[in-house]
Coordinates of C-alpha atoms and ligand atoms in Angstrom, one line a residue:
Chain B
X527 CA 0.0 0.0 0.0
X528 CA 2.8 2.4 0.8
X529 CA 4.6 3.7 -2.3
X530 CA 7.6 5.8 -2.9
X531 CA 5.8 9.1 -2.1
X532 CA 4.6 8.0 1.3
X533 CA 7.6 6.1 2.5
X534 CA 10.2 8.7 1.5
X535 CA 9.6 10.8 4.6
X536 CA 7.9 8.3 6.8
X537 CA 9.8 6.5 9.6
X538 CA 9.1 2.8 9.0
X539 CA 7.5 1.0 11.8
X540 CA 10.1 -0.7 14.1
X541 CA 12.8 1.7 13.2
X542 CA 14.1 3.8 16.1
X543 CA 12.1 7.0 16.3
X544 CA 15.1 9.3 16.0
X545 CA 16.4 8.0 12.7
X546 CA 14.5 9.5 9.8
X547 CA 15.1 7.2 6.8
X548 CA 15.4 9.2 3.6
X549 CA 15.7 7.5 0.3
X550 CA 18.4 9.1 -1.9
X551 CA 16.9 11.4 -4.5
X552 CA 17.1 9.8 -7.9
X553 CA 18.2 12.7 -10.0
X554 CA 17.6 11.3 -13.4
X555 CA 13.9 10.6 -12.7
X556 CA 11.9 13.4 -14.2
X557 CA 10.3 15.5 -11.5
X558 CA 6.5 15.7 -11.6
X559 CA 6.7 19.5 -11.7
X560 CA 9.6 21.5 -12.9
X561 CA 9.6 25.3 -12.8
X562 CA 12.6 27.3 -14.1
X563 CA 12.7 31.1 -13.9
X564 CA 9.0 31.5 -14.3
X565 CA 7.9 35.1 -14.6
X566 CA 4.5 36.6 -15.1
X567 CA 3.5 40.3 -15.4
X568 CA -0.1 41.4 -15.7
X569 CA -0.6 44.5 -17.9
X570 CA -3.6 46.4 -16.9
X571 CA -4.9 49.6 -18.4
X572 CA -2.8 51.9 -16.3
X573 CA -0.4 49.7 -14.4
X574 CA 1.8 46.7 -14.8
X575 CA 1.9 44.3 -12.0
X576 CA 4.8 42.0 -11.8
X577 CA 3.3 39.0 -10.1
X578 CA 6.1 36.4 -10.4
X579 CA 9.8 36.7 -11.1
X580 CA 12.3 34.0 -11.4
X581 CA 10.4 31.2 -9.6
X582 CA 12.3 27.9 -9.8
X583 CA 11.1 24.8 -8.1
X584 CA 11.3 21.0 -8.6
X585 CA 8.6 18.8 -7.2
X586 CA 9.0 15.1 -7.0
X587 CA 6.4 12.6 -8.1
X588 CA 4.3 11.8 -5.1
X589 CA 5.5 14.7 -3.1
X590 CA 3.2 16.9 -1.0
X591 CA 4.5 20.4 -1.5
X592 CA 3.0 23.4 0.3
X593 CA 3.3 26.9 -1.2
X594 CA 3.4 29.6 1.4
X595 CA 3.7 33.3 1.0
X596 CA 2.2 36.7 1.9
X597 CA -1.1 37.7 0.2
X598 CA -0.7 39.0 -3.3
X599 CA 2.7 37.4 -3.9
X600 CA 1.5 35.3 -6.8
X601 CA 0.6 32.0 -5.3
X602 CA -2.7 31.7 -7.2
X603 CA -1.0 33.0 -10.3
X604 CA 1.6 30.3 -10.1
X605 CA -1.1 27.6 -9.6
X606 CA -3.0 29.0 -12.6
X607 CA 0.1 28.7 -14.7
X608 CA 0.6 25.1 -13.6
X609 CA -3.1 24.4 -14.3
X610 CA -2.7 26.0 -17.7
X611 CA -5.3 28.7 -17.2
X612 CA -2.8 31.5 -17.8
X613 CA 0.5 31.3 -19.7
X614 CA 3.7 32.2 -18.1
X615 CA 5.6 35.2 -19.7
X616 CA 9.0 33.6 -19.4
X617 CA 10.7 30.5 -18.1
X618 CA 9.9 26.8 -18.3
X619 CA 6.9 25.0 -16.9
X620 CA 7.0 21.2 -17.1
X621 CA 4.5 18.8 -15.7
X622 CA 5.5 15.1 -16.0
X623 CA 8.2 16.1 -18.4
X624 CA 5.9 17.9 -20.8
X625 CA 5.5 21.7 -21.2
X626 CA 2.1 23.0 -20.0
X627 CA 0.1 24.3 -22.9
X628 CA -3.4 24.5 -21.5
X629 CA -5.6 22.9 -18.8
X630 CA -6.0 19.2 -18.8
X631 CA -7.4 16.4 -16.6
X632 CA -3.9 15.2 -15.7
X633 CA -3.8 18.1 -13.3
X634 CA -6.8 18.2 -11.0
X635 CA -7.6 21.7 -9.7
X636 CA -9.4 22.5 -6.5
X637 CA -10.4 26.1 -6.0
X638 CA -10.8 28.1 -2.8
X639 CA -14.5 28.0 -3.3
X640 CA -15.8 24.8 -4.7
X641 CA -17.0 25.5 -8.2
X642 CA -19.6 22.8 -8.8
X643 CA -21.9 23.2 -11.8
X644 CA -25.1 24.4 -10.1
X645 CA -27.4 22.7 -12.7
X646 CA -26.0 19.3 -12.2
X647 CA -26.5 16.9 -9.2
X648 CA -23.6 15.8 -7.1
X649 CA -23.3 12.6 -9.1
X650 CA -23.6 14.3 -12.5
X651 CA -20.9 16.8 -11.3
X652 CA -18.6 13.9 -10.5
X653 CA -19.2 12.4 -13.9
X654 CA -18.7 15.6 -15.8
X655 CA -15.1 15.0 -16.7
X656 CA -15.4 11.5 -18.1
X657 CA -18.6 12.5 -19.9
X658 CA -17.1 15.6 -21.5
X659 CA -14.2 13.5 -22.7
X660 CA -16.4 10.9 -24.1
X661 CA -15.0 8.3 -21.7
X662 CA -18.1 7.5 -19.7
X663 CA -18.4 3.8 -19.1
X664 CA -20.2 1.4 -16.8
X665 CA -17.0 1.2 -14.7
X666 CA -16.6 5.0 -14.4
X667 CA -20.1 5.2 -13.2
X668 CA -19.5 2.5 -10.6
X669 CA -16.3 4.3 -9.6
X670 CA -18.2 7.5 -9.2
X671 CA -20.6 5.8 -6.8
X672 CA -17.8 4.4 -4.9
X673 CA -16.0 7.7 -4.8
X674 CA -19.2 9.4 -3.5
X675 CA -19.2 6.7 -0.8
X676 CA -15.6 7.5 0.0
X677 CA -16.2 11.2 0.5
X678 CA -19.4 10.5 2.4
X679 CA -21.8 11.8 -0.1
X680 CA -23.6 8.6 -1.1
X681 CA -26.9 9.8 0.3
X682 CA -26.5 13.2 -1.5
X683 CA -25.7 11.9 -5.0
X684 CA -28.9 13.3 -6.4
X685 CA -28.8 16.6 -4.5
X686 CA -27.9 19.8 -6.2
X687 CA -24.9 21.9 -5.0
X688 CA -27.1 24.5 -3.4
X689 CA -28.5 21.7 -1.2
X690 CA -25.0 20.8 0.2
X691 CA -23.1 22.4 3.0
X692 CA -19.7 24.1 2.4
X693 CA -17.7 21.1 3.4
X694 CA -19.9 18.7 1.4
X695 CA -19.3 20.9 -1.7
X696 CA -15.6 20.6 -1.2
X697 CA -15.8 16.9 -1.0
X698 CA -18.0 16.7 -4.1
X699 CA -15.4 18.9 -5.9
X700 CA -12.8 16.5 -4.7
X701 CA -14.6 13.4 -6.1
X702 CA -15.1 15.3 -9.4
X703 CA -11.3 15.7 -9.7
X704 CA -10.3 12.3 -8.4
X705 CA -12.4 10.4 -11.0
X706 CA -9.9 11.7 -13.6
X707 CA -7.0 10.0 -11.8
X708 CA -4.9 13.1 -12.0
X709 CA -1.1 12.7 -11.4
X710 CA -1.0 16.2 -9.9
X711 CA -3.4 17.9 -7.6
X712 CA -3.3 21.7 -7.5
X713 CA -5.1 23.2 -4.5
X714 CA -5.5 26.9 -3.9
X715 CA -6.3 27.5 -0.3
X716 CA -9.0 24.9 -0.5
X717 CA -10.0 24.9 3.1
X718 CA -9.5 28.6 3.8
X719 CA -13.2 29.3 4.1
X720 CA -14.1 26.4 6.3
X721 CA -14.6 26.4 10.1
X722 CA -11.8 24.9 12.2
X723 CA -13.6 21.6 12.8
X724 CA -14.5 20.9 9.2
X725 CA -11.1 22.1 8.1
X726 CA -9.4 19.6 10.4
X727 CA -11.6 16.9 9.0
X728 CA -10.8 17.9 5.4
X729 CA -7.0 18.0 6.2
X730 CA -7.2 14.5 7.6
X731 CA -9.2 13.3 4.6
X732 CA -6.7 14.8 2.2
X733 CA -3.8 13.1 4.0
X734 CA -5.6 9.8 4.0
X735 CA -6.2 10.1 0.3
X736 CA -2.7 11.2 -0.6
X737 CA -1.2 8.4 1.5
X738 CA -3.3 5.9 -0.4
X739 CA -2.8 7.2 -3.9
X740 CA 0.6 9.0 -4.0
X741 CA -0.5 11.9 -6.1
X742 CA 1.8 14.9 -6.3
X743 CA 0.1 17.7 -4.5
X744 CA 0.8 21.4 -4.7
X745 CA -1.1 23.0 -1.9
X746 CA -1.3 26.8 -1.6
X747 CA -1.9 28.1 1.9
X748 CA -1.0 31.1 4.0
X749 CA -1.4 29.1 7.2
X750 CA 2.0 28.1 8.6
X751 CA 0.5 25.4 10.8
X752 CA -1.5 23.9 7.9
X753 CA 1.7 23.9 5.7
X754 CA 3.7 22.1 8.4
X755 CA 1.0 19.5 9.1
X756 CA 0.5 18.6 5.4
X757 CA 3.7 19.2 3.5
X758 CA 6.8 17.1 2.8
X759 CA 8.4 20.5 2.0
X760 CA 7.2 24.0 2.2
X761 CA 8.2 26.5 -0.6
X762 CA 8.2 30.0 0.8
X763 CA 7.6 32.8 -1.7
X764 CA 8.7 36.3 -1.1
X765 CA 6.4 39.3 -1.3
X766 CA 5.4 40.7 -4.7
X767 CA 6.9 40.0 -7.2
X768 CA 7.0 36.4 -5.9
X769 CA 10.3 34.5 -6.0
X770 CA 11.2 31.3 -4.3
X771 CA 12.8 32.4 -1.1
X772 CA 13.5 29.1 0.4
X773 CA 12.3 25.5 0.4
X774 CA 12.0 24.1 3.9
X775 CA 12.0 20.3 4.6
X776 CA 9.5 19.1 7.1
X777 CA 11.1 16.0 8.7
X778 CA 8.1 14.9 10.6
X779 CA 7.1 11.2 10.4
X780 CA 4.1 10.0 8.4
X781 CA 1.3 9.4 8.8
X782 CA 0.7 12.7 10.5
X783 CA -2.4 13.5 12.6
X784 CA -3.8 16.7 14.0
X785 CA -2.6 15.6 17.5
X786 CA 1.0 16.0 16.3
X787 CA 0.6 19.7 16.1
X788 CA 1.5 19.9 19.8
X789 CA 4.7 17.9 19.7
X790 CA 8.0 19.7 20.0
X791 CA 9.2 18.6 16.6
X792 CA 6.2 20.1 15.0
X793 CA 6.6 23.4 16.8
X794 CA 10.2 23.6 15.9
X795 CA 9.4 23.0 12.2
X796 CA 6.8 25.7 12.4
X797 CA 9.2 28.1 13.9
X798 CA 11.7 27.5 11.1
X799 CA 9.2 28.3 8.4
X800 CA 8.1 31.4 10.2
X801 CA 11.7 32.5 10.4
X802 CA 12.1 32.1 6.7
X803 CA 8.8 34.0 6.1
X804 CA 9.8 37.0 8.2
X805 CA 13.4 37.1 6.8
Chain Z
X133 CA -2.0 5.5 -10.8
X134 CA -4.0 2.7 -12.4
X135 CA -5.8 1.5 -9.3
X136 CA -9.2 3.1 -8.9
X137 CA -9.2 5.8 -6.3
X138 CA -11.7 4.1 -4.1
X139 CA -11.3 2.3 -0.8
X140 CA -13.5 -0.6 0.3
X141 CA -13.9 0.7 3.9
X142 CA -13.7 4.3 4.9
X143 CA -10.5 4.9 6.9
X144 CA -10.9 5.2 10.6
X145 CA -9.6 8.7 10.5
X146 CA -12.8 9.8 8.7
X147 CA -15.0 8.5 11.5
X148 CA -13.1 10.2 14.3
X149 CA -14.7 13.0 16.1
X150 CA -14.3 16.3 14.3
X151 CA -14.0 14.4 11.0
X152 CA -16.4 14.6 8.2
X153 CA -20.0 15.0 9.2
X154 CA -22.1 11.9 8.8
X155 CA -24.7 12.1 6.1
X156 CA -27.8 13.5 7.5
X157 CA -31.3 13.4 6.0
X158 CA -31.0 13.4 2.3
X159 CA -33.0 16.1 0.5
X160 CA -36.1 15.1 -1.4
X161 CA -36.9 12.2 0.8
X162 CA -40.1 11.4 2.7
X163 CA -40.7 14.3 5.1
X164 CA -39.5 17.1 2.9
X165 CA -41.5 16.1 -0.1
X166 CA -44.6 15.7 2.0
X167 CA -44.2 19.1 3.4
X168 CA -43.5 20.6 0.0
X169 CA -46.7 19.2 -1.4
X170 CA -48.7 20.5 1.5
X171 CA -47.2 23.9 1.0
X172 CA -48.0 24.0 -2.7
X173 CA -51.6 23.1 -2.0
X174 CA -51.8 25.8 0.6
X175 CA -50.5 28.3 -2.0
X176 CA -53.2 27.2 -4.5
X177 CA -55.9 27.4 -1.9
X178 CA -54.9 30.9 -0.7
X179 CA -54.4 32.1 -4.3
X180 CA -57.9 31.0 -5.2
X181 CA -59.4 32.5 -2.1
X182 CA -57.7 35.9 -3.0
X183 CA -59.2 35.9 -6.5
X184 CA -62.7 34.9 -5.1
X185 CA -62.4 37.7 -2.6
X186 CA -61.6 40.3 -5.4
X187 CA -64.6 39.0 -7.5
X188 CA -66.8 39.3 -4.4
X189 CA -65.8 42.9 -3.9
X190 CA -66.4 43.6 -7.6
X191 CA -69.9 42.0 -7.6
X192 CA -70.9 44.0 -4.5
X193 CA -69.6 47.2 -6.0
X194 CA -71.4 46.6 -9.2
X195 CA -74.7 45.9 -7.4
X196 CA -74.3 49.0 -5.4
X197 CA -73.5 51.2 -8.4
X198 CA -76.3 49.6 -10.4
X199 CA -75.1 50.8 -13.8
X200 CA -73.7 48.1 -16.2
X201 CA -72.0 50.7 -18.4
X202 CA -69.9 52.0 -15.5
X203 CA -69.4 48.6 -13.9
X204 CA -71.1 45.4 -15.0
X205 CA -71.7 42.6 -12.5
X206 CA -69.4 39.6 -12.4
X207 CA -72.2 37.3 -13.7
X208 CA -73.1 39.8 -16.5
X209 CA -69.4 40.0 -17.6
X210 CA -69.0 36.2 -17.5
X211 CA -72.2 35.9 -19.6
X212 CA -70.9 38.4 -22.2
X213 CA -67.5 36.7 -22.2
X214 CA -68.9 33.2 -22.8
X215 CA -71.2 34.6 -25.5
X216 CA -68.6 36.5 -27.5
X217 CA -66.1 33.6 -27.2
X218 CA -68.0 32.1 -30.1
X219 CA -70.0 35.0 -31.5
X220 CA -68.4 37.8 -33.6
X221 CA -68.3 41.4 -32.4
X222 CA -69.4 43.7 -34.1
X223 CA -72.0 41.3 -35.5
X224 CA -71.3 42.2 -39.1
X225 CA -67.7 41.5 -40.3
X226 CA -66.5 41.3 -36.7
X227 CA -64.5 38.5 -35.1
X228 CA -65.1 36.2 -32.1
X229 CA -63.1 36.7 -28.9
X230 CA -61.3 33.4 -29.6
X231 CA -60.3 34.6 -33.1
X232 CA -59.1 37.9 -31.8
X233 CA -57.1 36.1 -29.0
X234 CA -55.5 33.8 -31.6
X235 CA -54.6 36.8 -33.8
X236 CA -52.9 38.5 -30.8
X237 CA -51.2 35.3 -29.7
X238 CA -49.9 34.7 -33.2
X239 CA -48.4 38.1 -33.4
X240 CA -46.8 37.7 -30.0
X241 CA -45.3 34.3 -30.9
X242 CA -43.9 35.6 -34.2
X243 CA -42.5 38.9 -32.9
X244 CA -41.4 37.6 -29.5
X245 CA -39.8 34.5 -31.1
X246 CA -37.9 36.5 -33.7
X247 CA -36.9 39.1 -31.2
X248 CA -35.7 36.5 -28.8
X249 CA -33.6 34.6 -31.3
X250 CA -32.1 37.8 -32.6
X251 CA -31.4 39.0 -29.1
X252 CA -29.7 35.7 -28.1
X253 CA -27.5 35.9 -31.2
X254 CA -26.6 39.6 -30.7
X255 CA -26.1 39.2 -26.9
X256 CA -23.8 36.1 -27.5
X257 CA -21.9 37.9 -30.2
X258 CA -21.4 40.9 -27.9
X259 CA -20.2 38.7 -25.1
X260 CA -17.8 36.9 -27.4
X261 CA -16.5 39.5 -29.9
X262 CA -15.1 42.8 -28.5
X263 CA -15.8 44.8 -31.7
X264 CA -19.4 43.7 -31.8
X265 CA -19.8 44.7 -28.2
X266 CA -18.3 48.1 -28.8
X267 CA -20.5 48.7 -31.9
X268 CA -23.8 47.5 -30.4
X269 CA -23.4 48.8 -26.9
X270 CA -24.5 52.5 -27.6
X271 CA -27.3 51.4 -29.9
X272 CA -28.7 49.1 -27.3
X273 CA -28.3 51.7 -24.6
X274 CA -30.2 54.2 -26.7
X275 CA -32.9 51.8 -27.8
X276 CA -33.7 50.3 -24.4
X277 CA -35.3 53.2 -22.6
X278 CA -37.4 54.1 -25.7
X279 CA -41.0 52.9 -25.3
X280 CA -41.6 50.7 -28.4
X281 CA -45.1 52.2 -28.9
X282 CA -43.5 55.4 -29.9
X283 CA -42.6 53.7 -33.1
X284 CA -46.1 52.6 -34.0
X285 CA -46.8 55.5 -36.4
X286 CA -43.5 55.1 -38.1
X287 CA -44.0 51.3 -38.5
X288 CA -47.4 51.9 -40.0
X289 CA -45.9 54.4 -42.5
X290 CA -43.3 51.8 -43.4
X291 CA -45.3 48.6 -43.3
X292 CA -49.0 49.5 -43.3
X293 CA -51.4 48.3 -40.7
X294 CA -50.9 44.6 -41.5
X295 CA -49.0 41.9 -39.6
X296 CA -45.5 43.1 -40.6
X297 CA -45.8 46.3 -38.6
X298 CA -47.0 44.4 -35.5
X299 CA -44.2 41.8 -35.7
X300 CA -41.7 44.5 -36.3
X301 CA -42.9 46.4 -33.2
X302 CA -42.6 43.4 -31.0
X303 CA -39.3 42.5 -32.5
X304 CA -37.8 45.9 -31.7
X305 CA -39.3 45.9 -28.2
X306 CA -38.1 42.4 -27.3
X307 CA -34.6 42.6 -29.0
X308 CA -32.9 45.0 -26.5
X309 CA -34.3 43.3 -23.4
X310 CA -33.1 39.8 -24.5
X311 CA -29.8 41.2 -25.8
X312 CA -29.0 42.8 -22.4
X313 CA -30.2 39.8 -20.5
X314 CA -28.1 37.4 -22.6
X315 CA -25.0 39.6 -22.4
X316 CA -25.4 40.1 -18.7
X317 CA -25.9 36.4 -18.1
X318 CA -22.9 35.4 -20.2
X319 CA -20.7 38.1 -18.5
X320 CA -21.8 36.8 -15.1
X321 CA -20.6 33.3 -15.7
X322 CA -17.7 32.9 -13.3
X323 CA -14.3 32.3 -15.0
X324 CA -13.6 29.6 -12.4
X325 CA -16.6 27.6 -13.7
X326 CA -15.1 27.7 -17.2
X327 CA -11.6 26.9 -15.9
X328 CA -13.0 24.0 -13.9
X329 CA -14.6 22.5 -17.0
X330 CA -11.4 22.9 -19.0
X331 CA -9.3 21.3 -16.3
X332 CA -11.7 18.4 -16.1
X333 CA -10.8 17.6 -19.7
X334 CA -13.7 19.3 -21.6
X335 CA -12.8 20.9 -24.9
X336 CA -13.2 24.6 -25.7
X337 CA -16.4 23.9 -27.6
X338 CA -17.8 21.6 -25.0
X339 CA -17.1 24.2 -22.3
X340 CA -18.7 26.9 -24.4
X341 CA -21.9 25.0 -24.9
X342 CA -22.2 23.0 -21.7
X343 CA -20.9 25.6 -19.2
X344 CA -20.8 29.1 -20.5
X345 CA -24.1 29.0 -22.4
X346 CA -25.7 26.6 -20.0
X347 CA -24.9 28.8 -17.0
X348 CA -26.5 31.8 -18.8
X349 CA -29.8 30.0 -19.4
X350 CA -31.6 31.1 -16.2
X351 CA -30.7 34.7 -16.7
X352 CA -31.9 34.6 -20.3
X353 CA -35.2 33.1 -19.3
X354 CA -35.7 35.8 -16.7
X355 CA -35.0 38.3 -19.5
X356 CA -37.7 36.5 -21.6
X357 CA -40.2 36.9 -18.8
X358 CA -39.6 40.6 -18.6
X359 CA -39.7 41.0 -22.4
X360 CA -43.0 39.0 -22.5
X361 CA -44.7 41.5 -20.3
X362 CA -43.5 44.4 -22.5
X363 CA -44.6 42.5 -25.6
X364 CA -48.2 42.3 -24.4
X365 CA -48.2 46.1 -23.6
X366 CA -46.9 46.9 -27.1
X367 CA -49.2 44.6 -29.0
X368 CA -52.4 45.7 -27.3
X369 CA -51.4 49.4 -27.9
X370 CA -50.6 48.7 -31.5
X371 CA -53.9 46.9 -32.0
X372 CA -55.8 49.8 -30.5
X373 CA -54.0 52.3 -32.8
X374 CA -53.8 50.6 -36.1
X375 CA -55.3 47.2 -36.7
X376 CA -58.4 45.4 -37.9
X377 CA -58.2 42.5 -35.4
X378 CA -56.8 41.3 -32.1
X379 CA -57.8 41.7 -28.5
X380 CA -56.7 45.3 -28.4
X381 CA -58.8 46.2 -31.4
X382 CA -61.8 44.4 -29.8
X383 CA -61.4 46.3 -26.6
X384 CA -61.2 49.6 -28.4
X385 CA -64.4 48.7 -30.5
X386 CA -66.2 47.7 -27.3
X387 CA -65.2 51.0 -25.7
X388 CA -66.4 53.0 -28.6
X389 CA -69.9 51.4 -28.2
X390 CA -69.9 51.6 -24.4
X391 CA -69.9 47.8 -24.2
X392 CA -68.2 47.7 -20.8
X393 CA -68.8 43.9 -20.2
X394 CA -66.9 43.2 -23.4
X395 CA -64.1 45.5 -22.4
X396 CA -63.7 43.5 -19.2
X397 CA -64.0 40.3 -21.3
X398 CA -61.1 41.4 -23.4
X399 CA -59.0 42.3 -20.4
X400 CA -59.7 38.9 -18.8
X401 CA -58.6 37.2 -22.0
X402 CA -55.3 39.2 -22.0
X403 CA -54.8 38.4 -18.3
X404 CA -55.3 34.7 -19.0
X405 CA -53.0 34.7 -22.0
X406 CA -50.3 36.7 -20.2
X407 CA -50.5 34.4 -17.2
X408 CA -50.3 31.3 -19.4
X409 CA -47.2 32.5 -21.2
X410 CA -45.5 33.6 -18.0
X411 CA -46.4 30.2 -16.5
X412 CA -44.7 28.4 -19.5
X413 CA -41.6 30.5 -19.0
X414 CA -41.6 29.9 -15.3
X415 CA -41.8 26.1 -16.0
X416 CA -38.8 26.6 -18.3
X417 CA -36.9 28.4 -15.6
X418 CA -37.6 25.7 -13.1
X419 CA -36.4 23.1 -15.5
X420 CA -33.2 25.1 -16.1
X421 CA -32.3 26.2 -12.7
X422 CA -32.6 23.8 -9.8
X423 CA -32.2 26.5 -7.2
X424 CA -35.7 27.8 -8.1
X425 CA -37.4 24.5 -7.7
X426 CA -38.7 24.5 -4.2
X427 CA -40.7 27.7 -3.9
Ligands
ATP966 N1 -5.9 38.9 -13.9 C1 -5.1 39.8 -13.3 N2 -4.9 41.0 -13.8 C2 -4.1 41.9 -13.3 N3 -3.4 41.6 -12.1 C3 -3.5 40.4 -11.6 C4 -4.4 39.4 -12.1 N4 -4.4 38.3 -11.3 C5 -3.5 38.6 -10.3 N5 -3.0 39.9 -10.5 C6 -2.1 40.5 -9.6 O1 -1.0 39.6 -9.4 C7 -0.6 39.6 -8.0 C8 -0.6 38.2 -7.5 O2 -1.9 37.8 -7.4 P1 -2.3 36.3 -6.8 O3 -3.8 36.2 -6.9 O4 -1.5 35.3 -7.6 O5 -1.8 36.4 -5.3 P2 -1.9 35.4 -4.2 O6 -0.5 35.1 -3.7 O7 -2.7 34.2 -4.6 O8 -2.7 36.2 -3.0 P3 -3.7 35.6 -1.9 O9 -2.9 34.9 -0.9 O10 -4.3 36.9 -1.4 O11 -4.7 34.8 -2.6 C9 -1.5 40.6 -7.3 O12 -0.8 41.8 -7.1 C10 -2.6 40.8 -8.2 O13 -3.1 42.1 -8.1
MG967 MG1 -4.7 33.5 -4.1

């Protein structure tokens, strides 16, 4: 069950707690996401906004990377570039070794507010991708039902988005992306608008999911605690225009749980990130 | 990545306190549906009672006044209405109420239909093509506040008092309303919805049809409901000014001969037709927009 992504940072059971086993990084393996000197400038009517400048970052397949930075530093812009919604002005953007030319189902996107199609039921929303691509089969439909079961929405499969709670909409959006089997998940502050309890539940759910399926996840947040809890590494961007300031390793064992946030190791890791942020 | 992203049993973490909420009562089941049905009956009952009350007030007022030219009784009006549904007025070379209603309805269907189609195309073109928007924007802005009936004399000069002038009047009345509704609805479609569709693997074209246009449908139908109200105003006015048939023409004739019960009959026919058309559009809206369904 545990693949390369999960075991890389996890301390295997039985190993002494103080030795963190790290697999050597295989350099010739193409990274899942590769950014080189990515720049983006928005040209408005009166002003030019330089949103990103010289962002370079490598993300390994199966890695959980958190993107942290002050408001307006270009996190959403960077995610939009990775998703293929907006083109970068300069630099190189590769996902799974191929340059990004536009949006595609290999990169699942979860927005800050879940953007379900309001005229479709939960189940129809989940099946939107396969249907739009002409890949709707008996198996996909069964998988959709199973996915709805997984995210706890089986009883709401025929409900419309306006009949769901905020957290339920997030989970429906999740299922809608997962049915495409994306290799990369791009998440833009997905839990920012949720209350603390629902948010903790969603974080746990996300970790569960990631541990089982070893997707590469790029997770935008401006919550240091969230970044520390979730990420293998945390990439800290500087203020506008955004550049990669530092990439901080989080050497905490997996699986992680919300209770770990009180341990000394966690607090130390948090402090390191905060220091980089304020530098 | 080939294994399906599904687990047989939900992981324990999900069941832990503070985890995902357990599914509560699903919508549209037993209790809710029952309550909804009771509420809709309640609405029909109260609506009917309101109308009966108004008719009662009318009847009492008519009896007190005692002059059928000023205010006929309800029963007298109903008698006239039923009579003229199948008998022509004026008796020689007149038309029955049903025929007049069909004439007006036909004009509405033709003018409203053409205006709606043109408005949809123009609105969509304005939303999609910058130049078209810049060209059409001022024209629409000037046209919209103009009352269409101001054009009746002009249209009569151009097209005579036949059907063409009526259809043209409706067309130019409906066009700006639908154009603005379509443009507004298309502009209001969130970019994220379009992005979501594209990143789920839908093509440009599929996204255009199934997301952008689809998301605009409720707004367009609401525009159609507004335009329909205006269309009835215009057509009745036009039939009163320059026509040889239609409910407006009938009402004017009845007024000229102080046939008050027939005036009321004509008004009732317009009310029924207007209600029916709006009801059809409301059904359409309900079908297109699930958020409007339970009210
Ligand atoms: N479409 C656009 N047109 C012009 N400027 C834009 C556009 N999108 C973003 N910007 C600018 O680019 C900069 C970065 O924006 P972005 O949304 O990426 O920030 P962010 O890091 O996601 O911020 P937050 O944490 O507040 O979400 C901002 O200064 C913003 O004003
Ligand atoms: Mg943002």
